[in-house]
mmCIF file of C-alpha atoms and ligand atoms in Angstrom:
data_model
loop_
_atom_site.group_PDB
_atom_site.id
_atom_site.type_symbol
_atom_site.label_atom_id
_atom_site.label_comp_id
_atom_site.label_asym_id
_atom_site.label_seq_id
_atom_site.Cartn_x
_atom_site.Cartn_y
_atom_site.Cartn_z
ATOM 1 C CA MET A 894 -24.680 -35.996 51.257
ATOM 2 C CA GLU A 895 -22.544 -38.874 52.539
ATOM 3 C CA GLU A 896 -21.419 -39.009 56.243
ATOM 4 C CA GLU A 897 -17.768 -40.784 57.531
ATOM 5 C CA GLY A 898 -16.188 -41.291 60.220
ATOM 6 C CA HIS A 899 -12.319 -41.664 60.769
ATOM 7 C CA GLY A 900 -10.245 -42.232 63.712
ATOM 8 C CA ILE A 901 -7.753 -39.323 63.074
ATOM 9 C CA VAL A 902 -8.405 -36.515 60.748
ATOM 10 C CA ILE A 903 -5.810 -34.207 60.396
ATOM 11 C CA VAL A 904 -6.891 -30.852 58.868
ATOM 12 C CA GLY A 905 -4.396 -28.974 56.444
ATOM 13 C CA GLY A 906 -1.714 -30.108 54.486
ATOM 14 C CA GLY A 907 1.235 -27.798 54.916
ATOM 15 C CA ILE A 908 4.307 -28.937 56.335
ATOM 16 C CA CYS A 909 2.575 -29.447 59.889
ATOM 17 C CA GLY A 910 0.118 -31.942 58.781
ATOM 18 C CA LEU A 911 2.386 -33.383 56.439
ATOM 19 C CA ALA A 912 4.761 -33.692 59.217
ATOM 20 C CA THR A 913 1.865 -35.241 61.582
ATOM 21 C CA ALA A 914 0.648 -37.551 59.136
ATOM 22 C CA LEU A 915 4.083 -38.863 58.494
ATOM 23 C CA ALA A 916 5.204 -39.178 62.139
ATOM 24 C CA LEU A 917 1.630 -40.997 62.917
ATOM 25 C CA HIS A 918 2.959 -43.195 60.373
ATOM 26 C CA ARG A 919 6.640 -43.282 62.080
ATOM 27 C CA LYS A 920 9.292 -42.395 59.162
ATOM 28 C CA GLU A 921 11.963 -40.064 59.529
ATOM 29 C CA PHE A 922 12.633 -37.100 57.484
ATOM 30 C CA ARG A 923 15.316 -34.502 56.600
ATOM 31 C CA CYS A 924 15.076 -31.504 53.946
ATOM 32 C CA LEU A 925 15.703 -27.512 53.418
ATOM 33 C CA ARG A 926 13.448 -26.436 50.605
ATOM 34 C CA ARG A 927 9.846 -26.154 51.387
ATOM 35 C CA LYS A 928 8.586 -27.369 48.207
ATOM 36 C CA ASP A 929 11.412 -30.424 48.449
ATOM 37 C CA LEU A 930 10.257 -30.908 51.943
ATOM 38 C CA ILE A 931 6.310 -30.755 51.017
ATOM 39 C CA GLU A 932 6.881 -33.127 48.091
ATOM 40 C CA THR A 933 9.130 -35.630 49.888
ATOM 41 C CA MET A 934 6.563 -35.757 52.851
ATOM 42 C CA ALA A 935 3.392 -36.265 50.635
ATOM 43 C CA LYS A 936 5.394 -39.197 48.758
ATOM 44 C CA ASN A 937 6.094 -40.838 52.062
ATOM 45 C CA ILE A 938 2.306 -41.019 53.194
ATOM 46 C CA PRO A 939 0.397 -44.142 52.682
ATOM 47 C CA ALA A 940 -1.576 -43.793 49.349
ATOM 48 C CA GLY A 941 -5.081 -42.360 50.085
ATOM 49 C CA SER A 942 -4.596 -40.808 53.267
ATOM 50 C CA ILE A 943 -4.147 -37.249 51.515
ATOM 51 C CA ARG A 944 -7.803 -35.666 50.418
ATOM 52 C CA PHE A 945 -6.972 -33.153 48.078
ATOM 53 C CA GLY A 946 -9.313 -30.017 47.860
ATOM 54 C CA CYS A 947 -10.993 -30.924 51.337
ATOM 55 C CA HIS A 948 -11.865 -27.472 52.880
ATOM 56 C CA VAL A 949 -13.091 -28.028 56.253
ATOM 57 C CA VAL A 950 -16.007 -24.918 56.746
ATOM 58 C CA ALA A 951 -17.411 -25.780 59.784
ATOM 59 C CA ILE A 952 -16.739 -27.655 62.759
ATOM 60 C CA GLN A 953 -19.375 -28.653 65.531
ATOM 61 C CA GLN A 954 -19.620 -30.516 68.591
ATOM 62 C CA ASP A 955 -21.497 -33.607 68.307
ATOM 63 C CA PRO A 956 -24.134 -33.146 71.319
ATOM 64 C CA GLY A 957 -23.840 -37.282 72.127
ATOM 65 C CA THR A 958 -20.458 -38.102 71.718
ATOM 66 C CA HIS A 959 -18.950 -34.571 72.506
ATOM 67 C CA GLY A 960 -16.733 -35.326 69.427
ATOM 68 C CA PRO A 961 -16.127 -33.224 66.543
ATOM 69 C CA ILE A 962 -17.905 -33.317 63.470
ATOM 70 C CA LEU A 963 -16.419 -31.484 60.590
ATOM 71 C CA THR A 964 -18.380 -29.973 57.406
ATOM 72 C CA THR A 965 -16.258 -29.673 54.265
ATOM 73 C CA VAL A 966 -16.816 -27.406 51.119
ATOM 74 C CA ASP A 967 -18.446 -29.879 49.377
ATOM 75 C CA GLY A 968 -21.297 -30.599 51.916
ATOM 76 C CA GLY A 969 -20.086 -33.601 53.397
ATOM 77 C CA THR A 970 -19.612 -34.490 57.247
ATOM 78 C CA ILE A 971 -16.864 -36.428 59.283
ATOM 79 C CA ARG A 972 -16.976 -37.370 62.911
ATOM 80 C CA ALA A 973 -13.221 -37.886 63.850
ATOM 81 C CA LYS A 974 -12.279 -39.519 67.352
ATOM 82 C CA VAL A 975 -8.919 -37.301 67.107
ATOM 83 C CA LEU A 976 -8.877 -34.007 65.459
ATOM 84 C CA ILE A 977 -5.579 -32.336 64.551
ATOM 85 C CA GLY A 978 -5.991 -28.852 63.185
ATOM 86 C CA CYS A 979 -2.848 -28.461 60.881
ATOM 87 C CA ASP A 980 -4.660 -26.151 59.182
ATOM 88 C CA GLY A 981 -2.571 -22.523 59.421
ATOM 89 C CA GLY A 982 -3.191 -19.183 60.491
ATOM 90 C CA SER A 983 -6.875 -19.046 59.947
ATOM 91 C CA SER A 984 -7.122 -22.163 61.428
ATOM 92 C CA ALA A 985 -10.883 -23.505 61.579
ATOM 93 C CA VAL A 986 -9.744 -25.963 64.117
ATOM 94 C CA ALA A 987 -8.225 -22.996 65.979
ATOM 95 C CA ARG A 988 -11.628 -21.034 65.892
ATOM 96 C CA TYR A 989 -13.284 -24.514 67.239
ATOM 97 C CA LEU A 990 -11.342 -24.364 70.500
ATOM 98 C CA GLY A 991 -12.122 -21.112 71.211
ATOM 99 C CA LEU A 992 -8.656 -19.327 69.919
ATOM 100 C CA SER A 993 -9.110 -15.841 68.715
ATOM 101 C CA PRO A 994 -7.351 -15.359 65.329
ATOM 102 C CA PRO A 995 -3.349 -14.516 65.180
ATOM 103 C CA LYS A 996 -2.802 -10.776 65.013
ATOM 104 C CA ALA A 997 -1.471 -9.397 61.488
ATOM 105 C CA ILE A 998 1.753 -7.160 61.202
ATOM 106 C CA PRO A 999 1.381 -4.870 57.767
ATOM 107 C CA ARG A 1000 4.602 -5.773 56.215
ATOM 108 C CA THR A 1001 6.061 -6.639 52.782
ATOM 109 C CA VAL A 1002 8.287 -9.867 52.570
ATOM 110 C CA LEU A 1003 9.694 -11.228 49.479
ATOM 111 C CA ARG A 1004 11.708 -14.461 49.295
ATOM 112 C CA GLY A 1005 13.332 -16.558 46.833
ATOM 113 C CA PHE A 1006 16.401 -18.165 45.668
ATOM 114 C CA THR A 1007 18.998 -17.515 43.626
ATOM 115 C CA ALA A 1008 21.309 -19.824 41.585
ATOM 116 C CA TYR A 1009 25.136 -19.526 41.422
ATOM 117 C CA PRO A 1010 26.013 -22.362 38.832
ATOM 118 C CA HIS A 1011 29.661 -21.148 39.121
ATOM 119 C CA GLY A 1012 29.567 -21.598 43.396
ATOM 120 C CA HIS A 1013 29.116 -18.544 45.461
ATOM 121 C CA PRO A 1014 31.215 -16.920 47.912
ATOM 122 C CA PHE A 1015 29.024 -16.798 50.833
ATOM 123 C CA GLY A 1016 30.325 -20.128 52.789
ATOM 124 C CA ALA A 1017 27.601 -21.394 55.202
ATOM 125 C CA GLU A 1018 26.826 -18.541 57.434
ATOM 126 C CA PHE A 1019 22.993 -16.908 57.759
ATOM 127 C CA LEU A 1020 23.600 -13.334 57.225
ATOM 128 C CA ARG A 1021 20.904 -10.817 58.323
ATOM 129 C CA ILE A 1022 21.384 -7.064 57.748
ATOM 130 C CA ARG A 1023 19.224 -3.943 57.713
ATOM 131 C CA GLY A 1024 19.816 -1.502 55.006
ATOM 132 C CA GLY A 1025 18.381 1.838 54.780
ATOM 133 C CA GLY A 1026 16.857 1.600 58.113
ATOM 134 C CA GLU A 1027 13.675 -0.079 57.258
ATOM 135 C CA PHE A 1028 14.503 -2.848 55.054
ATOM 136 C CA VAL A 1029 15.959 -6.098 56.469
ATOM 137 C CA VAL A 1030 17.648 -8.611 54.185
ATOM 138 C CA GLY A 1031 18.453 -12.351 55.069
ATOM 139 C CA ARG A 1032 20.833 -14.512 52.894
ATOM 140 C CA LEU A 1033 21.016 -18.330 53.922
ATOM 141 C CA PRO A 1034 23.139 -20.418 51.494
ATOM 142 C CA VAL A 1035 21.342 -23.779 50.879
ATOM 143 C CA THR A 1036 24.278 -25.282 48.613
ATOM 144 C CA ARG A 1037 27.299 -24.476 47.332
ATOM 145 C CA ASN A 1038 25.120 -23.279 44.045
ATOM 146 C CA LEU A 1039 22.296 -22.262 45.893
ATOM 147 C CA VAL A 1040 21.169 -19.613 47.838
ATOM 148 C CA HIS A 1041 17.811 -18.503 49.769
ATOM 149 C CA PHE A 1042 17.130 -15.140 50.700
ATOM 150 C CA PHE A 1043 14.683 -12.644 51.934
ATOM 151 C CA VAL A 1044 13.800 -9.252 51.995
ATOM 152 C CA THR A 1045 11.212 -7.188 54.644
ATOM 153 C CA MET A 1046 10.004 -3.828 54.651
ATOM 154 C CA PRO A 1047 7.098 -2.131 56.068
ATOM 155 C CA ASN A 1048 4.254 -2.169 53.837
ATOM 156 C CA PRO A 1049 3.910 1.230 51.691
ATOM 157 C CA PRO A 1050 0.854 3.578 52.342
ATOM 158 C CA THR A 1051 -2.573 2.669 50.921
ATOM 159 C CA GLY A 1052 -2.743 4.141 47.630
ATOM 160 C CA ILE A 1053 0.709 2.527 46.396
ATOM 161 C CA MET A 1054 0.837 -0.202 44.390
ATOM 162 C CA LEU A 1055 2.738 -2.591 46.684
ATOM 163 C CA ALA A 1056 0.090 -2.147 49.598
ATOM 164 C CA THR A 1057 -2.554 -4.453 47.504
ATOM 165 C CA LYS A 1058 -2.604 -8.001 48.450
ATOM 166 C CA ASP A 1059 -2.645 -8.935 44.283
ATOM 167 C CA VAL A 1060 0.661 -7.481 43.345
ATOM 168 C CA SER A 1061 2.745 -9.737 41.617
ATOM 169 C CA ALA A 1062 6.416 -11.114 43.374
ATOM 170 C CA THR A 1063 8.174 -9.529 40.402
ATOM 171 C CA THR A 1064 6.668 -6.086 40.872
ATOM 172 C CA THR A 1065 7.584 -6.417 44.165
ATOM 173 C CA LYS A 1066 11.233 -7.324 43.766
ATOM 174 C CA ASP A 1067 11.700 -4.624 41.213
ATOM 175 C CA PHE A 1068 10.366 -2.103 43.682
ATOM 176 C CA MET A 1069 12.392 -3.461 46.465
ATOM 177 C CA LEU A 1070 15.646 -3.680 43.919
ATOM 178 C CA GLU A 1071 14.985 -0.059 43.060
ATOM 179 C CA LYS A 1072 15.409 0.886 47.144
ATOM 180 C CA LEU A 1073 18.178 -1.486 47.776
ATOM 181 C CA ARG A 1074 20.566 0.085 45.393
ATOM 182 C CA ASP A 1075 20.657 2.882 47.544
ATOM 183 C CA CYS A 1076 21.573 1.128 51.028
ATOM 184 C CA CYS A 1077 22.839 -2.418 50.202
ATOM 185 C CA ALA A 1078 26.366 -3.923 48.949
ATOM 186 C CA PRO A 1079 26.185 -4.786 45.332
ATOM 187 C CA GLU A 1080 26.050 -8.449 46.286
ATOM 188 C CA ILE A 1081 23.068 -8.215 47.717
ATOM 189 C CA VAL A 1082 21.498 -6.085 45.268
ATOM 190 C CA GLN A 1083 22.877 -8.888 42.649
ATOM 191 C CA MET A 1084 21.324 -11.572 44.358
ATOM 192 C CA VAL A 1085 17.795 -10.383 44.351
ATOM 193 C CA GLN A 1086 18.507 -9.332 40.796
ATOM 194 C CA ASP A 1087 19.386 -12.537 39.459
ATOM 195 C CA SER A 1088 16.703 -14.797 41.676
ATOM 196 C CA ASP A 1089 14.835 -17.391 40.262
ATOM 197 C CA PRO A 1090 11.476 -15.643 39.234
ATOM 198 C CA GLU A 1091 9.671 -19.023 39.833
ATOM 199 C CA SER A 1092 11.076 -19.270 43.046
ATOM 200 C CA LEU A 1093 9.559 -15.955 44.454
ATOM 201 C CA ASN A 1094 7.233 -15.345 46.965
ATOM 202 C CA VAL A 1095 5.434 -12.536 48.361
ATOM 203 C CA VAL A 1096 3.601 -11.749 51.200
ATOM 204 C CA ASN A 1097 2.181 -8.809 52.748
ATOM 205 C CA SER A 1098 0.920 -9.473 55.943
ATOM 206 C CA ILE A 1099 2.401 -11.158 59.093
ATOM 207 C CA ARG A 1100 0.567 -13.345 61.355
ATOM 208 C CA TYR A 1101 1.410 -13.735 64.915
ATOM 209 C CA ARG A 1102 -0.269 -15.253 67.857
ATOM 210 C CA SER A 1103 1.010 -13.185 70.951
ATOM 211 C CA PRO A 1104 3.553 -15.058 73.126
ATOM 212 C CA TRP A 1105 1.188 -14.687 76.351
ATOM 213 C CA GLN A 1106 -1.432 -16.314 74.191
ATOM 214 C CA VAL A 1107 0.789 -19.426 73.178
ATOM 215 C CA ALA A 1108 1.898 -19.374 76.884
ATOM 216 C CA LEU A 1109 -1.898 -19.528 78.164
ATOM 217 C CA ALA A 1110 -4.372 -20.511 75.671
ATOM 218 C CA ALA A 1111 -6.597 -23.538 75.756
ATOM 219 C CA PHE A 1112 -4.398 -25.421 73.026
ATOM 220 C CA HIS A 1113 -7.001 -29.030 73.271
ATOM 221 C CA ARG A 1114 -10.442 -29.788 73.919
ATOM 222 C CA GLY A 1115 -10.800 -33.994 74.547
ATOM 223 C CA ALA A 1116 -9.258 -35.240 71.754
ATOM 224 C CA VAL A 1117 -8.871 -31.962 69.447
ATOM 225 C CA THR A 1118 -5.552 -29.966 69.415
ATOM 226 C CA VAL A 1119 -4.133 -27.679 66.957
ATOM 227 C CA ALA A 1120 -0.121 -27.839 65.764
ATOM 228 C CA GLY A 1121 1.909 -25.799 63.573
ATOM 229 C CA ASP A 1122 0.531 -22.257 62.553
ATOM 230 C CA ALA A 1123 -2.896 -23.102 63.811
ATOM 231 C CA MET A 1124 -1.084 -23.418 67.230
ATOM 232 C CA HIS A 1125 1.582 -20.712 67.073
ATOM 233 C CA ALA A 1126 1.892 -18.586 64.297
ATOM 234 C CA MET A 1127 4.983 -16.410 64.699
ATOM 235 C CA GLY A 1128 6.157 -14.854 61.412
ATOM 236 C CA PRO A 1129 9.395 -15.095 59.757
ATOM 237 C CA PHE A 1130 11.464 -12.975 62.181
ATOM 238 C CA ILE A 1131 13.475 -15.968 63.821
ATOM 239 C CA GLY A 1132 12.699 -18.470 60.698
ATOM 240 C CA GLN A 1133 11.695 -21.204 63.374
ATOM 241 C CA GLY A 1134 7.451 -21.435 62.464
ATOM 242 C CA GLY A 1135 8.086 -24.265 60.032
ATOM 243 C CA SER A 1136 10.661 -26.011 62.212
ATOM 244 C CA ALA A 1137 8.500 -26.047 65.288
ATOM 245 C CA ALA A 1138 5.503 -27.191 63.300
ATOM 246 C CA LEU A 1139 8.287 -30.253 62.350
ATOM 247 C CA GLU A 1140 8.816 -30.292 66.053
ATOM 248 C CA ASP A 1141 5.160 -30.710 66.841
ATOM 249 C CA ALA A 1142 4.434 -33.171 64.527
ATOM 250 C CA VAL A 1143 7.160 -35.466 66.612
ATOM 251 C CA VAL A 1144 5.835 -34.895 69.784
ATOM 252 C CA LEU A 1145 1.924 -35.115 69.061
ATOM 253 C CA ALA A 1146 2.990 -38.884 67.337
ATOM 254 C CA ARG A 1147 5.259 -39.777 69.946
ATOM 255 C CA SER A 1148 2.282 -39.026 72.642
ATOM 256 C CA MET A 1149 -0.155 -40.650 70.735
ATOM 257 C CA SER A 1150 1.936 -43.840 70.288
ATOM 258 C CA ARG A 1151 2.851 -43.549 73.866
ATOM 259 C CA ALA A 1152 -0.721 -43.528 74.906
ATOM 260 C CA ASN A 1153 -1.565 -46.358 72.755
ATOM 261 C CA ALA A 1154 0.984 -48.779 74.019
ATOM 262 C CA ALA A 1155 -0.005 -47.563 77.682
ATOM 263 C CA GLY A 1156 -3.928 -48.364 77.056
ATOM 264 C CA GLY A 1157 -4.562 -44.656 77.511
ATOM 265 C CA GLY A 1158 -7.184 -42.142 75.721
ATOM 266 C CA HIS A 1159 -6.881 -40.011 72.991
ATOM 267 C CA GLY A 1160 -7.505 -37.099 75.153
ATOM 268 C CA ALA A 1161 -4.483 -37.990 77.712
ATOM 269 C CA ALA A 1162 -2.347 -38.139 74.556
ATOM 270 C CA VAL A 1163 -3.112 -34.495 73.214
ATOM 271 C CA ARG A 1164 -3.087 -33.160 76.630
ATOM 272 C CA GLU A 1165 0.386 -34.599 77.011
ATOM 273 C CA TYR A 1166 1.497 -33.236 73.780
ATOM 274 C CA VAL A 1167 0.324 -29.716 74.652
ATOM 275 C CA ARG A 1168 1.935 -29.630 77.796
ATOM 276 C CA GLU A 1169 5.036 -30.708 76.542
ATOM 277 C CA ARG A 1170 5.245 -28.426 73.766
ATOM 278 C CA ARG A 1171 4.086 -25.189 75.293
ATOM 279 C CA PRO A 1172 7.296 -24.198 77.268
ATOM 280 C CA ARG A 1173 8.978 -24.392 73.677
ATOM 281 C CA VAL A 1174 6.682 -22.722 71.527
ATOM 282 C CA ALA A 1175 6.138 -19.887 73.885
ATOM 283 C CA LEU A 1176 9.863 -19.349 74.065
ATOM 284 C CA LEU A 1177 10.069 -18.937 70.146
ATOM 285 C CA SER A 1178 6.730 -17.140 70.111
ATOM 286 C CA LEU A 1179 8.475 -14.642 72.458
ATOM 287 C CA GLU A 1180 11.463 -14.391 70.593
ATOM 288 C CA SER A 1181 9.704 -13.996 67.214
ATOM 289 C CA PHE A 1182 7.941 -11.198 68.674
ATOM 290 C CA VAL A 1183 10.647 -9.273 70.351
ATOM 291 C CA ALA A 1184 12.743 -9.478 67.298
ATOM 292 C CA GLY A 1185 9.944 -8.358 65.136
ATOM 293 C CA THR A 1186 9.199 -5.382 67.566
ATOM 294 C CA LEU A 1187 12.996 -4.460 67.069
ATOM 295 C CA LEU A 1188 12.624 -4.158 63.399
ATOM 296 C CA ARG A 1189 9.426 -1.534 63.784
ATOM 297 C CA ALA A 1190 10.801 0.091 66.915
ATOM 298 C CA ARG A 1191 11.769 3.703 66.479
ATOM 299 C CA SER A 1192 12.928 5.051 70.053
ATOM 300 C CA LEU A 1193 16.430 3.984 71.091
ATOM 301 C CA VAL A 1194 14.561 2.721 74.567
ATOM 302 C CA GLY A 1195 12.413 0.635 72.792
ATOM 303 C CA LYS A 1196 15.460 -0.984 70.660
ATOM 304 C CA LEU A 1197 17.685 -1.568 73.583
ATOM 305 C CA ALA A 1198 14.894 -3.241 75.459
ATOM 306 C CA CYS A 1199 14.253 -5.666 72.519
ATOM 307 C CA VAL A 1200 17.989 -6.329 72.218
ATOM 308 C CA ALA A 1201 18.105 -6.841 76.177
ATOM 309 C CA VAL A 1202 15.268 -9.387 75.844
ATOM 310 C CA LEU A 1203 16.746 -11.243 73.336
ATOM 311 C CA ALA A 1204 20.249 -11.323 74.614
ATOM 312 C CA LEU A 1205 18.290 -12.790 77.548
ATOM 313 C CA LEU A 1206 16.800 -15.652 75.430
ATOM 314 C CA GLY A 1207 19.917 -16.544 74.181
ATOM 315 C CA THR A 1208 22.905 -15.432 71.296
ATOM 316 C CA ARG A 1209 24.417 -18.990 70.267
ATOM 317 C CA SER A 1210 23.552 -19.013 66.582
ATOM 318 C CA LEU A 1211 22.921 -22.560 66.272
ATOM 319 C CA ARG A 1212 20.751 -22.860 69.360
ATOM 320 C CA HIS A 1213 17.491 -23.165 67.273
ATOM 321 C CA ALA A 1214 19.241 -25.783 65.203
ATOM 322 C CA ASP A 1215 20.137 -27.940 67.764
ATOM 323 C CA PHE A 1216 17.071 -28.331 69.729
ATOM 324 C CA ASP A 1217 16.538 -31.965 70.126
ATOM 325 C CA CYS A 1218 12.453 -32.764 70.380
ATOM 326 C CA GLY A 1219 13.591 -36.536 71.179
ATOM 327 C CA ARG A 1220 12.777 -39.311 69.120
ATOM 328 C CA LEU A 1221 9.458 -40.658 67.717
HETATM 329 C C1 FAD B 1681 7.680 -14.738 54.759
HETATM 330 C C2 FAD B 1681 7.749 -15.936 55.633
HETATM 331 C C3 FAD B 1681 8.684 -16.596 55.999
HETATM 332 C C4 FAD B 1681 9.485 -17.579 56.705
HETATM 333 N N1 FAD B 1681 10.218 -18.323 56.910
HETATM 334 C C5 FAD B 1681 10.761 -19.421 57.403
HETATM 335 C C6 FAD B 1681 11.724 -20.131 57.757
HETATM 336 O O1 FAD B 1681 13.043 -19.781 56.694
HETATM 337 N N2 FAD B 1681 12.083 -21.332 58.232
HETATM 338 C C7 FAD B 1681 10.725 -21.746 59.244
HETATM 339 O O2 FAD B 1681 11.025 -22.719 59.836
HETATM 340 N N3 FAD B 1681 10.006 -20.899 59.194
HETATM 341 C C8 FAD B 1681 9.504 -20.065 58.393
HETATM 342 N N4 FAD B 1681 8.206 -19.591 58.272
HETATM 343 C C9 FAD B 1681 7.299 -19.676 59.031
HETATM 344 C C10 FAD B 1681 6.451 -21.125 58.160
HETATM 345 O O3 FAD B 1681 6.274 -20.824 56.770
HETATM 346 C C11 FAD B 1681 5.285 -21.364 58.968
HETATM 347 O O4 FAD B 1681 5.427 -21.665 60.549
HETATM 348 C C12 FAD B 1681 4.886 -22.854 58.398
HETATM 349 O O5 FAD B 1681 4.384 -22.879 56.931
HETATM 350 C C13 FAD B 1681 3.510 -23.386 59.199
HETATM 351 O O6 FAD B 1681 3.324 -24.651 58.422
HETATM 352 P P1 FAD B 1681 1.676 -24.912 58.687
HETATM 353 O O7 FAD B 1681 1.763 -26.370 57.869
HETATM 354 O O8 FAD B 1681 1.364 -25.123 60.303
HETATM 355 O O9 FAD B 1681 0.909 -23.740 57.864
HETATM 356 P P2 FAD B 1681 0.516 -23.414 56.528
HETATM 357 O O10 FAD B 1681 1.864 -23.690 56.004
HETATM 358 O O11 FAD B 1681 0.046 -22.447 56.679
HETATM 359 O O12 FAD B 1681 -0.133 -24.819 56.032
HETATM 360 C C14 FAD B 1681 -1.614 -24.937 56.094
HETATM 361 C C15 FAD B 1681 -2.265 -25.715 55.105
HETATM 362 O O13 FAD B 1681 -3.987 -26.168 55.972
HETATM 363 C C16 FAD B 1681 -4.587 -25.717 54.709
HETATM 364 N N5 FAD B 1681 -5.992 -25.235 55.329
HETATM 365 C C17 FAD B 1681 -6.190 -24.165 56.093
HETATM 366 N N6 FAD B 1681 -7.220 -24.376 56.189
HETATM 367 C C18 FAD B 1681 -7.781 -25.470 55.942
HETATM 368 C C19 FAD B 1681 -9.248 -25.743 56.326
HETATM 369 N N7 FAD B 1681 -10.485 -24.795 56.334
HETATM 370 N N8 FAD B 1681 -9.592 -27.101 55.432
HETATM 371 C C20 FAD B 1681 -8.759 -27.650 54.950
HETATM 372 N N9 FAD B 1681 -7.237 -27.210 54.897
HETATM 373 C C21 FAD B 1681 -6.901 -26.344 55.153
HETATM 374 C C22 FAD B 1681 -3.771 -24.923 53.632
HETATM 375 O O14 FAD B 1681 -4.315 -25.033 52.488
HETATM 376 C C23 FAD B 1681 -2.192 -25.636 54.111
HETATM 377 O O15 FAD B 1681 -2.195 -26.060 52.856
HETATM 378 C C24 FAD B 1681 7.940 -18.554 57.372
HETATM 379 C C25 FAD B 1681 7.027 -17.597 57.064
HETATM 380 C C26 FAD B 1681 6.840 -16.617 56.160
HETATM 381 C C27 FAD B 1681 5.402 -15.677 56.245
#
């Protein structure tokens, strides 16, 4: 089987992998819907940079150079001078770095888009409400005619259909609608009911790294590092995982370009990237962790403790959107 050598190898073609590839090619981007974002970034990456179906199954350290050697699903091997793991919550690169897998919370999340051809009456505000104690519904207008929503609930006990992994998004939607009718305003029920079936997505397990792991873990070894969910999976509780992945891409590309200009090594660039990102992603992970804990807290004391920590972390609604990670 053929062996290849490359300067920079990015494992993973999700938001973070594409953003990192794009940032390393020095372009700017802005987008809201995941699909649009992914397509826009993929279109702007130079032809031939993305290799589809190239699943990395193992990574070893070369005993001579100490650099990583990747084995792909077709048996090929790739030697990389720089390896960036943007391969999500089950990251092979994170495993190579010795990181334990993210933890999982059994919770069902349904998300999708609803079109309002004649305009919706919701303004621009993000709304998050609790329904019937265990449901949380989020509503985020994207344009005058399009609204993004999510509904989360604890996974039903084993044996009930929704607890299985393969259940369809439409079945989940119907199950949730039945419950929402009892505890939510008619406009919320209508929004979920009228959602575009093609846009629906369901997950049954939410993965996250604990904030203390994000604060302390070794996120680099030589010129190998992780970004996006591979570094700081944080679930959907504050809706910042994807945004933080984009910030990672900008900071990493900037560190690499500064190190190149200064004649520094790749290892120093990667170290600088981790140093700069760690406080930011540790705080986001903490906030997301506490927000998720609040959702599941049963006791009043537990709830009050979560609310107090969240208040300490900040209450201004646009503070995350206003975060400036600097220019490329
Ligand atoms: C229900 C839900 C709602 C969310 N809502 C929001 C939100 O509103 N706003 C927000 O900012 N974030 C949100 N997030 C978080 C956001 O989705 C993630 O943080 C983001 O997708 C992370 O992007 P990523 O590229 O790091 O990882 P991923 O999107 O997981 O992409 C990883 C990529 O790597 C590939 N891959 C994996 N393993 C390998 C391998 N071994 N070899 C090769 N390729 C591999 C995968 O196929 C995939 O393409 C939400 C998450 C969930 C679960």
